[in-house]
Coordinates of C-alpha atoms and ligand atoms in Angstrom, one line a residue:
M1 CA 4.7 29.4 -29.6
A2 CA 2.1 28.4 -27.0
Q3 CA 0.9 24.8 -26.5
K4 CA 3.8 23.2 -28.4
R5 CA 5.0 20.0 -26.8
I6 CA 8.2 18.0 -27.2
L7 CA 9.1 14.6 -26.0
L8 CA 12.6 14.8 -24.6
I9 CA 14.7 11.6 -24.4
I10 CA 17.5 12.0 -22.0
G11 CA 20.3 9.5 -22.9
G12 CA 23.1 8.3 -20.6
G13 CA 25.9 10.9 -20.8
I14 CA 27.4 13.5 -18.5
A15 CA 25.6 16.2 -20.6
A16 CA 22.3 14.9 -19.3
Y17 CA 22.4 17.6 -16.6
K18 CA 22.2 20.3 -19.3
S19 CA 18.9 18.7 -20.5
L20 CA 17.4 19.7 -17.2
F21 CA 18.3 23.3 -18.0
L22 CA 16.8 22.7 -21.5
I23 CA 13.4 21.9 -19.9
R24 CA 13.5 25.2 -18.0
V25 CA 14.6 27.2 -21.2
L26 CA 11.8 25.6 -23.2
A27 CA 9.2 26.3 -20.5
R28 CA 10.2 30.0 -20.5
R29 CA 9.6 29.9 -24.3
G30 CA 6.1 28.3 -23.9
I31 CA 7.1 24.8 -24.9
K32 CA 6.1 21.9 -22.7
S33 CA 8.4 18.9 -22.3
R34 CA 7.4 15.3 -21.5
V35 CA 10.5 13.3 -20.6
I36 CA 11.8 9.8 -21.1
I37 CA 15.1 8.9 -19.4
T38 CA 17.1 5.9 -20.5
K39 CA 18.5 3.5 -18.1
G40 CA 21.9 5.1 -18.6
G41 CA 20.4 8.5 -18.3
T42 CA 19.1 7.7 -14.8
Q43 CA 22.7 7.3 -13.7
F44 CA 23.2 11.1 -14.3
V45 CA 19.8 12.7 -13.6
T46 CA 16.8 11.5 -11.7
P47 CA 13.2 11.1 -12.8
L48 CA 12.3 13.2 -9.8
S49 CA 14.3 16.2 -10.9
A50 CA 13.1 15.9 -14.6
G51 CA 9.5 15.5 -13.4
S52 CA 9.7 18.5 -11.0
L53 CA 10.9 20.7 -13.9
S54 CA 8.5 19.4 -16.5
G55 CA 5.5 19.1 -14.3
D56 CA 4.6 15.8 -15.9
T57 CA 5.1 12.1 -15.5
V58 CA 8.7 10.9 -16.4
Y59 CA 8.9 7.6 -18.3
T60 CA 11.8 5.3 -17.9
D61 CA 10.8 1.7 -18.5
L62 CA 9.1 -0.1 -21.4
W63 CA 7.9 -2.8 -19.1
D64 CA 6.4 -0.5 -16.5
L65 CA 2.7 -1.7 -16.3
T66 CA 1.5 1.4 -14.4
A67 CA 3.1 3.8 -16.9
E68 CA 1.9 1.7 -19.9
A69 CA -1.7 1.8 -18.4
E70 CA -1.5 5.6 -18.2
M71 CA -0.1 6.1 -21.7
G72 CA 1.0 3.2 -24.0
H73 CA 4.5 3.6 -25.6
I74 CA 3.0 3.9 -29.1
E75 CA 0.8 6.7 -27.9
L76 CA 3.7 8.3 -26.0
S77 CA 5.8 8.3 -29.2
R78 CA 3.2 10.4 -31.0
S79 CA 2.1 12.6 -28.1
A80 CA 4.4 15.5 -29.0
D81 CA 5.1 17.7 -32.0
L82 CA 8.8 16.8 -32.0
I83 CA 11.0 14.3 -30.3
V84 CA 14.3 15.6 -29.0
V85 CA 17.1 13.3 -28.0
A86 CA 19.6 15.1 -25.7
P87 CA 22.1 13.9 -25.0
A88 CA 22.1 11.7 -28.0
T89 CA 24.7 9.1 -27.2
A90 CA 26.6 7.0 -29.8
D91 CA 24.6 4.0 -28.6
I92 CA 21.2 5.5 -29.0
M93 CA 22.0 6.8 -32.4
A94 CA 23.4 3.5 -33.5
K95 CA 20.3 1.7 -32.4
A96 CA 18.0 4.3 -34.0
A97 CA 19.9 4.1 -37.3
Q98 CA 19.5 0.3 -37.3
G99 CA 15.9 0.3 -36.2
I100 CA 16.7 -1.6 -33.0
A101 CA 14.0 -1.2 -30.4
N102 CA 14.9 -2.8 -27.1
D103 CA 14.0 -0.2 -24.5
L104 CA 11.4 2.6 -24.1
A105 CA 13.6 5.3 -25.8
T106 CA 14.5 3.3 -28.9
T107 CA 11.0 1.8 -29.2
T108 CA 9.6 5.3 -29.1
L109 CA 12.0 6.4 -31.9
L110 CA 11.0 3.5 -34.1
A111 CA 7.2 3.9 -33.4
T112 CA 7.0 7.7 -33.9
D113 CA 5.6 9.5 -36.9
K114 CA 7.0 12.8 -35.6
P115 CA 10.2 14.6 -36.6
V116 CA 13.2 13.8 -34.4
L117 CA 16.0 16.2 -33.4
Y118 CA 19.3 14.8 -32.1
A119 CA 21.8 16.7 -29.9
P120 CA 24.8 14.4 -30.0
A121 CA 27.2 14.3 -27.0
M122 CA 30.1 11.9 -26.6
N123 CA 33.9 11.7 -26.5
V124 CA 35.6 13.1 -29.6
R125 CA 37.0 9.8 -30.8
M126 CA 33.6 8.1 -30.4
Y127 CA 32.0 11.0 -32.4
E128 CA 34.6 10.9 -35.2
H129 CA 34.5 7.1 -35.4
P130 CA 33.4 6.0 -38.9
A131 CA 30.6 3.9 -37.3
T132 CA 29.1 6.9 -35.5
Q133 CA 29.5 9.1 -38.7
R134 CA 27.8 6.3 -40.7
N135 CA 24.9 6.2 -38.2
I136 CA 24.5 10.0 -38.3
S137 CA 24.4 10.0 -42.1
Q138 CA 21.8 7.2 -42.0
L139 CA 19.6 9.1 -39.6
K140 CA 19.9 12.3 -41.7
S141 CA 18.9 10.4 -44.8
D142 CA 15.9 9.0 -42.8
G143 CA 15.0 12.7 -42.2
A144 CA 16.3 13.3 -38.7
L145 CA 17.5 16.8 -37.6
F146 CA 20.7 17.6 -35.7
V147 CA 22.0 20.3 -33.5
G148 CA 25.7 20.3 -32.5
P149 CA 27.8 18.9 -31.2
D150 CA 30.1 21.8 -30.3
A151 CA 33.9 21.6 -30.1
G152 CA 35.6 22.2 -26.8
E153 CA 37.0 20.6 -23.7
M154 CA 35.1 17.5 -22.6
A155 CA 34.3 16.0 -19.3
C156 CA 36.8 13.2 -20.0
G157 CA 39.6 15.8 -20.4
E158 CA 40.0 15.5 -24.2
F159 CA 39.4 18.3 -26.6
G160 CA 37.4 18.3 -29.9
D161 CA 33.9 17.8 -31.4
G162 CA 31.5 16.0 -29.1
R163 CA 30.2 18.5 -26.5
M164 CA 26.5 18.7 -26.5
A165 CA 25.1 22.0 -27.8
E166 CA 24.1 24.5 -25.1
P167 CA 20.5 24.4 -24.0
E168 CA 19.7 27.8 -25.6
A169 CA 21.1 26.5 -28.9
I170 CA 19.0 23.3 -28.6
A171 CA 16.0 25.4 -27.8
D172 CA 16.6 27.5 -30.9
A173 CA 16.8 24.4 -33.1
I174 CA 13.6 23.1 -31.4
E175 CA 11.8 26.3 -32.2
A176 CA 13.1 26.2 -35.8
A177 CA 11.9 22.6 -36.2
L178 CA 8.5 23.4 -34.7
S179 CA 8.0 26.3 -37.1
A180 CA 9.6 24.6 -40.1
A181 CA 7.9 24.6 -43.4
P182 CA 5.6 21.7 -44.0
R183 CA 7.2 18.6 -45.4
P184 CA 4.5 17.3 -47.8
L185 CA 6.7 14.5 -49.2
S186 CA 7.7 13.1 -45.8
G187 CA 7.4 9.3 -45.8
K188 CA 7.8 9.2 -49.6
H189 CA 10.8 7.4 -51.2
V190 CA 12.1 9.1 -54.4
L191 CA 14.5 7.1 -56.5
M192 CA 16.3 9.2 -59.0
T193 CA 19.1 9.0 -61.6
A194 CA 21.4 11.9 -62.5
G195 CA 24.6 12.8 -64.3
P196 CA 26.1 11.0 -67.3
T197 CA 27.1 7.4 -67.7
R198 CA 30.6 6.3 -68.9
E199 CA 30.8 3.3 -71.2
P200 CA 34.4 1.9 -71.3
I201 CA 36.1 1.4 -74.6
D202 CA 39.2 0.0 -72.8
P203 CA 40.5 0.5 -69.3
V204 CA 41.5 4.1 -70.0
R205 CA 39.0 5.4 -72.5
Y206 CA 35.2 5.7 -72.5
L207 CA 32.1 7.1 -74.3
S208 CA 30.1 9.7 -72.4
N209 CA 28.3 13.0 -72.7
H210 CA 28.3 16.6 -71.4
S211 CA 25.7 16.1 -68.6
S212 CA 26.9 17.9 -65.4
G213 CA 24.3 16.4 -63.1
K214 CA 23.3 19.9 -61.9
Q215 CA 19.6 19.6 -62.6
G216 CA 19.3 16.1 -61.0
Y217 CA 21.2 17.1 -57.9
A218 CA 19.2 20.3 -57.5
L219 CA 16.0 18.2 -57.8
A220 CA 17.3 15.7 -55.2
E221 CA 17.9 18.6 -52.8
A222 CA 14.5 20.2 -53.5
L223 CA 12.7 16.9 -52.9
E224 CA 14.6 16.2 -49.7
E225 CA 13.7 19.7 -48.4
L226 CA 10.0 18.8 -48.9
G227 CA 10.6 15.8 -46.7
A228 CA 11.2 13.0 -49.2
K229 CA 13.7 10.2 -48.6
V230 CA 15.8 10.5 -51.7
T231 CA 18.1 7.8 -53.3
L232 CA 20.2 9.4 -56.0
V233 CA 21.9 6.9 -58.4
T234 CA 24.5 9.0 -60.1
G235 CA 27.1 8.8 -62.8
P236 CA 30.4 10.6 -62.3
T237 CA 30.0 14.4 -61.5
A238 CA 31.9 17.1 -59.7
L239 CA 29.0 17.9 -57.4
I240 CA 28.6 17.6 -53.6
T241 CA 25.8 15.2 -52.4
P242 CA 22.9 17.3 -51.1
D243 CA 22.4 17.0 -47.3
G244 CA 20.3 14.0 -46.3
V245 CA 20.3 12.4 -49.8
T246 CA 21.5 8.8 -50.1
R247 CA 23.9 8.7 -53.0
V248 CA 24.8 5.6 -55.0
D249 CA 27.8 6.0 -57.4
I250 CA 27.9 4.1 -60.7
E251 CA 29.7 4.5 -64.0
T252 CA 28.0 2.5 -66.7
A253 CA 24.3 2.3 -67.8
R254 CA 24.2 -1.3 -66.8
E255 CA 25.5 -0.5 -63.3
M256 CA 22.9 2.3 -63.1
M257 CA 20.2 -0.2 -64.1
A258 CA 21.3 -2.6 -61.4
A259 CA 21.5 0.1 -58.7
V260 CA 18.0 1.4 -59.6
E261 CA 16.5 -2.1 -59.4
G262 CA 18.3 -2.7 -56.1
A263 CA 16.8 0.5 -54.7
L264 CA 13.2 -0.3 -55.6
P265 CA 10.5 0.0 -54.2
A266 CA 9.9 3.7 -54.4
D267 CA 6.9 6.0 -54.5
I268 CA 8.4 8.1 -57.3
F269 CA 11.0 7.4 -59.9
I270 CA 12.7 10.3 -61.8
G271 CA 15.1 9.6 -64.6
V272 CA 17.2 12.7 -65.0
A273 CA 20.4 11.0 -66.0
A274 CA 21.7 11.4 -69.5
V275 CA 22.2 7.6 -69.9
A276 CA 24.4 6.7 -72.8
D277 CA 22.2 5.0 -75.4
W278 CA 25.0 2.8 -76.6
R279 CA 28.2 1.2 -75.3
P280 CA 31.1 -0.4 -77.0
A281 CA 30.1 -4.0 -77.8
S282 CA 33.3 -5.3 -76.1
S283 CA 35.9 -3.7 -73.9
G284 CA 38.9 -5.7 -72.9
D285 CA 41.1 -5.2 -69.9
R286 CA 44.1 -4.1 -72.1
K287 CA 44.6 -0.6 -73.5
I288 CA 44.0 -0.6 -77.2
K289 CA 47.1 0.4 -79.1
K290 CA 47.3 2.1 -82.4
S291 CA 49.4 -0.8 -83.5
D292 CA 46.4 -3.1 -82.7
G293 CA 44.5 -1.4 -85.5
G294 CA 43.0 1.3 -83.2
V295 CA 39.2 1.7 -82.6
G296 CA 38.3 2.8 -86.1
D297 CA 35.6 0.1 -86.4
L298 CA 34.3 0.5 -82.8
K299 CA 31.1 -1.7 -82.6
L300 CA 28.3 -0.4 -80.4
T301 CA 25.5 -2.2 -78.7
E302 CA 22.4 -0.7 -77.1
N303 CA 22.2 -0.1 -73.4
P304 CA 19.2 -1.0 -71.3
D305 CA 16.6 1.7 -71.2
I306 CA 16.3 2.3 -67.4
L307 CA 13.2 4.5 -67.6
K308 CA 11.3 2.1 -69.8
T309 CA 12.4 -0.8 -67.6
V310 CA 11.1 0.9 -64.5
C311 CA 7.8 1.7 -66.2
G312 CA 7.2 -1.9 -67.0
H313 CA 8.7 -3.2 -63.7
K314 CA 6.6 -5.3 -61.3
K315 CA 7.6 -2.8 -58.6
R316 CA 6.7 0.2 -60.8
P317 CA 6.4 3.3 -58.6
P318 CA 3.0 5.0 -58.7
L319 CA 4.6 8.1 -60.3
V320 CA 7.4 7.7 -63.0
I321 CA 8.9 10.9 -64.5
G322 CA 11.3 11.0 -67.4
F323 CA 13.4 13.8 -68.8
A324 CA 13.7 14.6 -72.5
A325 CA 16.6 16.6 -73.8
E326 CA 15.6 17.8 -77.2
T327 CA 17.0 20.2 -79.7
N328 CA 13.9 20.7 -81.8
D329 CA 10.1 20.1 -81.7
V330 CA 10.5 19.7 -78.0
T331 CA 6.8 19.3 -76.9
A332 CA 5.9 16.9 -79.8
H333 CA 8.9 14.7 -79.0
A334 CA 8.1 14.8 -75.3
Q335 CA 4.5 13.7 -76.0
A336 CA 5.7 10.8 -78.2
K337 CA 8.3 9.8 -75.5
L338 CA 5.6 9.7 -72.8
K339 CA 3.8 7.0 -74.7
R340 CA 6.8 5.1 -75.9
K341 CA 8.4 4.8 -72.4
G342 CA 5.1 4.4 -70.6
C343 CA 5.9 7.0 -67.9
D344 CA 3.4 9.4 -66.3
W345 CA 5.2 12.7 -66.9
I346 CA 7.9 14.0 -69.1
V347 CA 10.0 17.0 -68.3
A348 CA 11.2 18.3 -71.6
N349 CA 14.0 20.7 -72.1
D350 CA 15.5 22.4 -75.1
V351 CA 19.2 21.6 -75.0
S352 CA 20.1 23.4 -78.2
G353 CA 21.7 26.2 -76.1
D354 CA 23.9 26.0 -73.0
V355 CA 21.6 23.9 -70.9
M356 CA 23.9 20.9 -70.5
G357 CA 26.5 21.9 -67.9
G358 CA 24.9 25.4 -67.6
D359 CA 23.1 26.8 -64.6
H360 CA 19.7 27.6 -66.2
N361 CA 17.0 25.5 -67.7
T362 CA 13.7 26.1 -69.6
M363 CA 11.4 23.2 -68.8
I364 CA 8.1 22.0 -70.3
L365 CA 6.1 19.6 -68.1
V366 CA 4.2 17.2 -70.3
T367 CA 1.5 14.9 -68.8
P368 CA -1.0 12.8 -70.7
D369 CA -3.6 15.6 -70.6
D370 CA -1.6 18.8 -70.1
T371 CA 1.4 20.7 -71.2
H372 CA 2.9 23.3 -68.9
A373 CA 5.7 25.5 -70.2
M374 CA 7.8 27.2 -67.5
P375 CA 9.9 30.3 -68.1
K376 CA 13.7 30.1 -68.2
M377 CA 15.0 30.0 -64.6
S378 CA 18.0 28.7 -62.5
K379 CA 18.2 24.9 -62.2
A380 CA 17.7 25.3 -58.5
D381 CA 14.4 27.2 -59.0
A382 CA 13.3 24.8 -61.7
A383 CA 14.0 22.0 -59.3
R384 CA 11.9 23.6 -56.6
K385 CA 9.0 24.2 -59.0
L386 CA 9.1 20.6 -60.1
A387 CA 9.3 19.3 -56.5
Q388 CA 6.3 21.4 -55.6
K389 CA 4.3 19.9 -58.6
I390 CA 5.2 16.4 -57.4
A391 CA 4.1 17.3 -53.8
E392 CA 0.8 18.7 -55.2
H393 CA 0.3 15.5 -57.1
F394 CA 0.4 13.5 -53.8
S395 CA -1.6 15.9 -51.7
Ligands
LIG401 O1 15.3 8.0 -74.9 P1 15.9 9.2 -74.3 O2 17.3 9.1 -74.0 O3 15.6 10.5 -75.1 O4 15.0 9.4 -73.0 C1 15.4 10.3 -72.0 C2 14.8 9.8 -70.7 O5 15.0 8.4 -70.6 C3 15.5 10.4 -69.5 O6 14.6 10.4 -68.4 C4 16.6 9.4 -69.2 O7 17.1 9.4 -67.9 C5 16.0 8.1 -69.6 N1 16.8 7.0 -70.1 C6 17.1 5.9 -69.4 N2 17.9 4.9 -69.9 C7 18.4 5.0 -71.2 C8 18.2 6.2 -71.9 C9 17.4 7.2 -71.4 O8 16.6 5.8 -68.3 N3 19.2 4.0 -71.6

């Protein structure tokens, strides 16, 4: 792995001494390090030791005119194949998650267009604090990579999660990140819907459908793996949120509509949800009793068509994809739906078998000038194929 270069940001924590070992480990593996040390970091390790090990200038100050003349901070932020933050303190991750840029390290993290790997290190309580966990989730959903922390005894005497990963483990994660598959959708925001909606009849009853959300979640995961920032607006499902995906939970079609509009703009919209077409015209806050006359004459009213609304929206994403669950004349119905809704592609599937709730799918991709039938495959494989098609469209 010759000639690869990382930009190592050493934060202010006792684990900073391990980052000096990391520079050595990386050098042995043919990876060069250029180093930034934060103000806090310089309390633990010196620029002289980091510079001696890296054989390069060490940067510490955003306002250092000499360093800025040598290499501006924007250029510095893009001068490596990967940025590694080790130790990544609670403070530096909080700032990066919020986009705060008030020193050289955080400015570099905001200005970079390169992947970032964090090696968190802090006291266990600080690590487990909801604020830190929130910031880590945010950074993950922005595409950041993580290694560690490990569990064990800490410098402060407490025991638990928060020890920085060992230099060899960080070096392994760096090598994996440097040789990772290309992420062709990086920088693209995908907004998706998935799962069913629930339309209340009264506080305890609702109208819904058999959608499990499996195809939508698999697609969210496949798109995230290709580097997209994915917002998944989902009805109730029993599924785990894929890593790195931002999930917005809703119940009704109208809530889904509002969440989708709130999450625009996006580069791609994909409506996978089985949105209930109708909802009860009224639903009170009291349970309907048989003695009230029951629900025999339940009046329904039409729900908003989310896909159609997005197609006609002033913030319409450049690529809008709808799904069409059909039981007969699948392709013909899909072609008609493409025109009616105003979307760019329709993914049609025959739901006459066990597709809803099942693990397999047979998809037909219909575009204005092409129809591409795919063989029956797992929903995960179908998702990867579709994600690949989307990536090709943008390449
Ligand atoms: O009209 P139909 O329900 O057959 O269209 C299916 C497509 O439209 C799917 O992409 C689905 O997510 C979307 N849809 C929607 N809002 C609705 C109904 C369907 O976004 N109210």
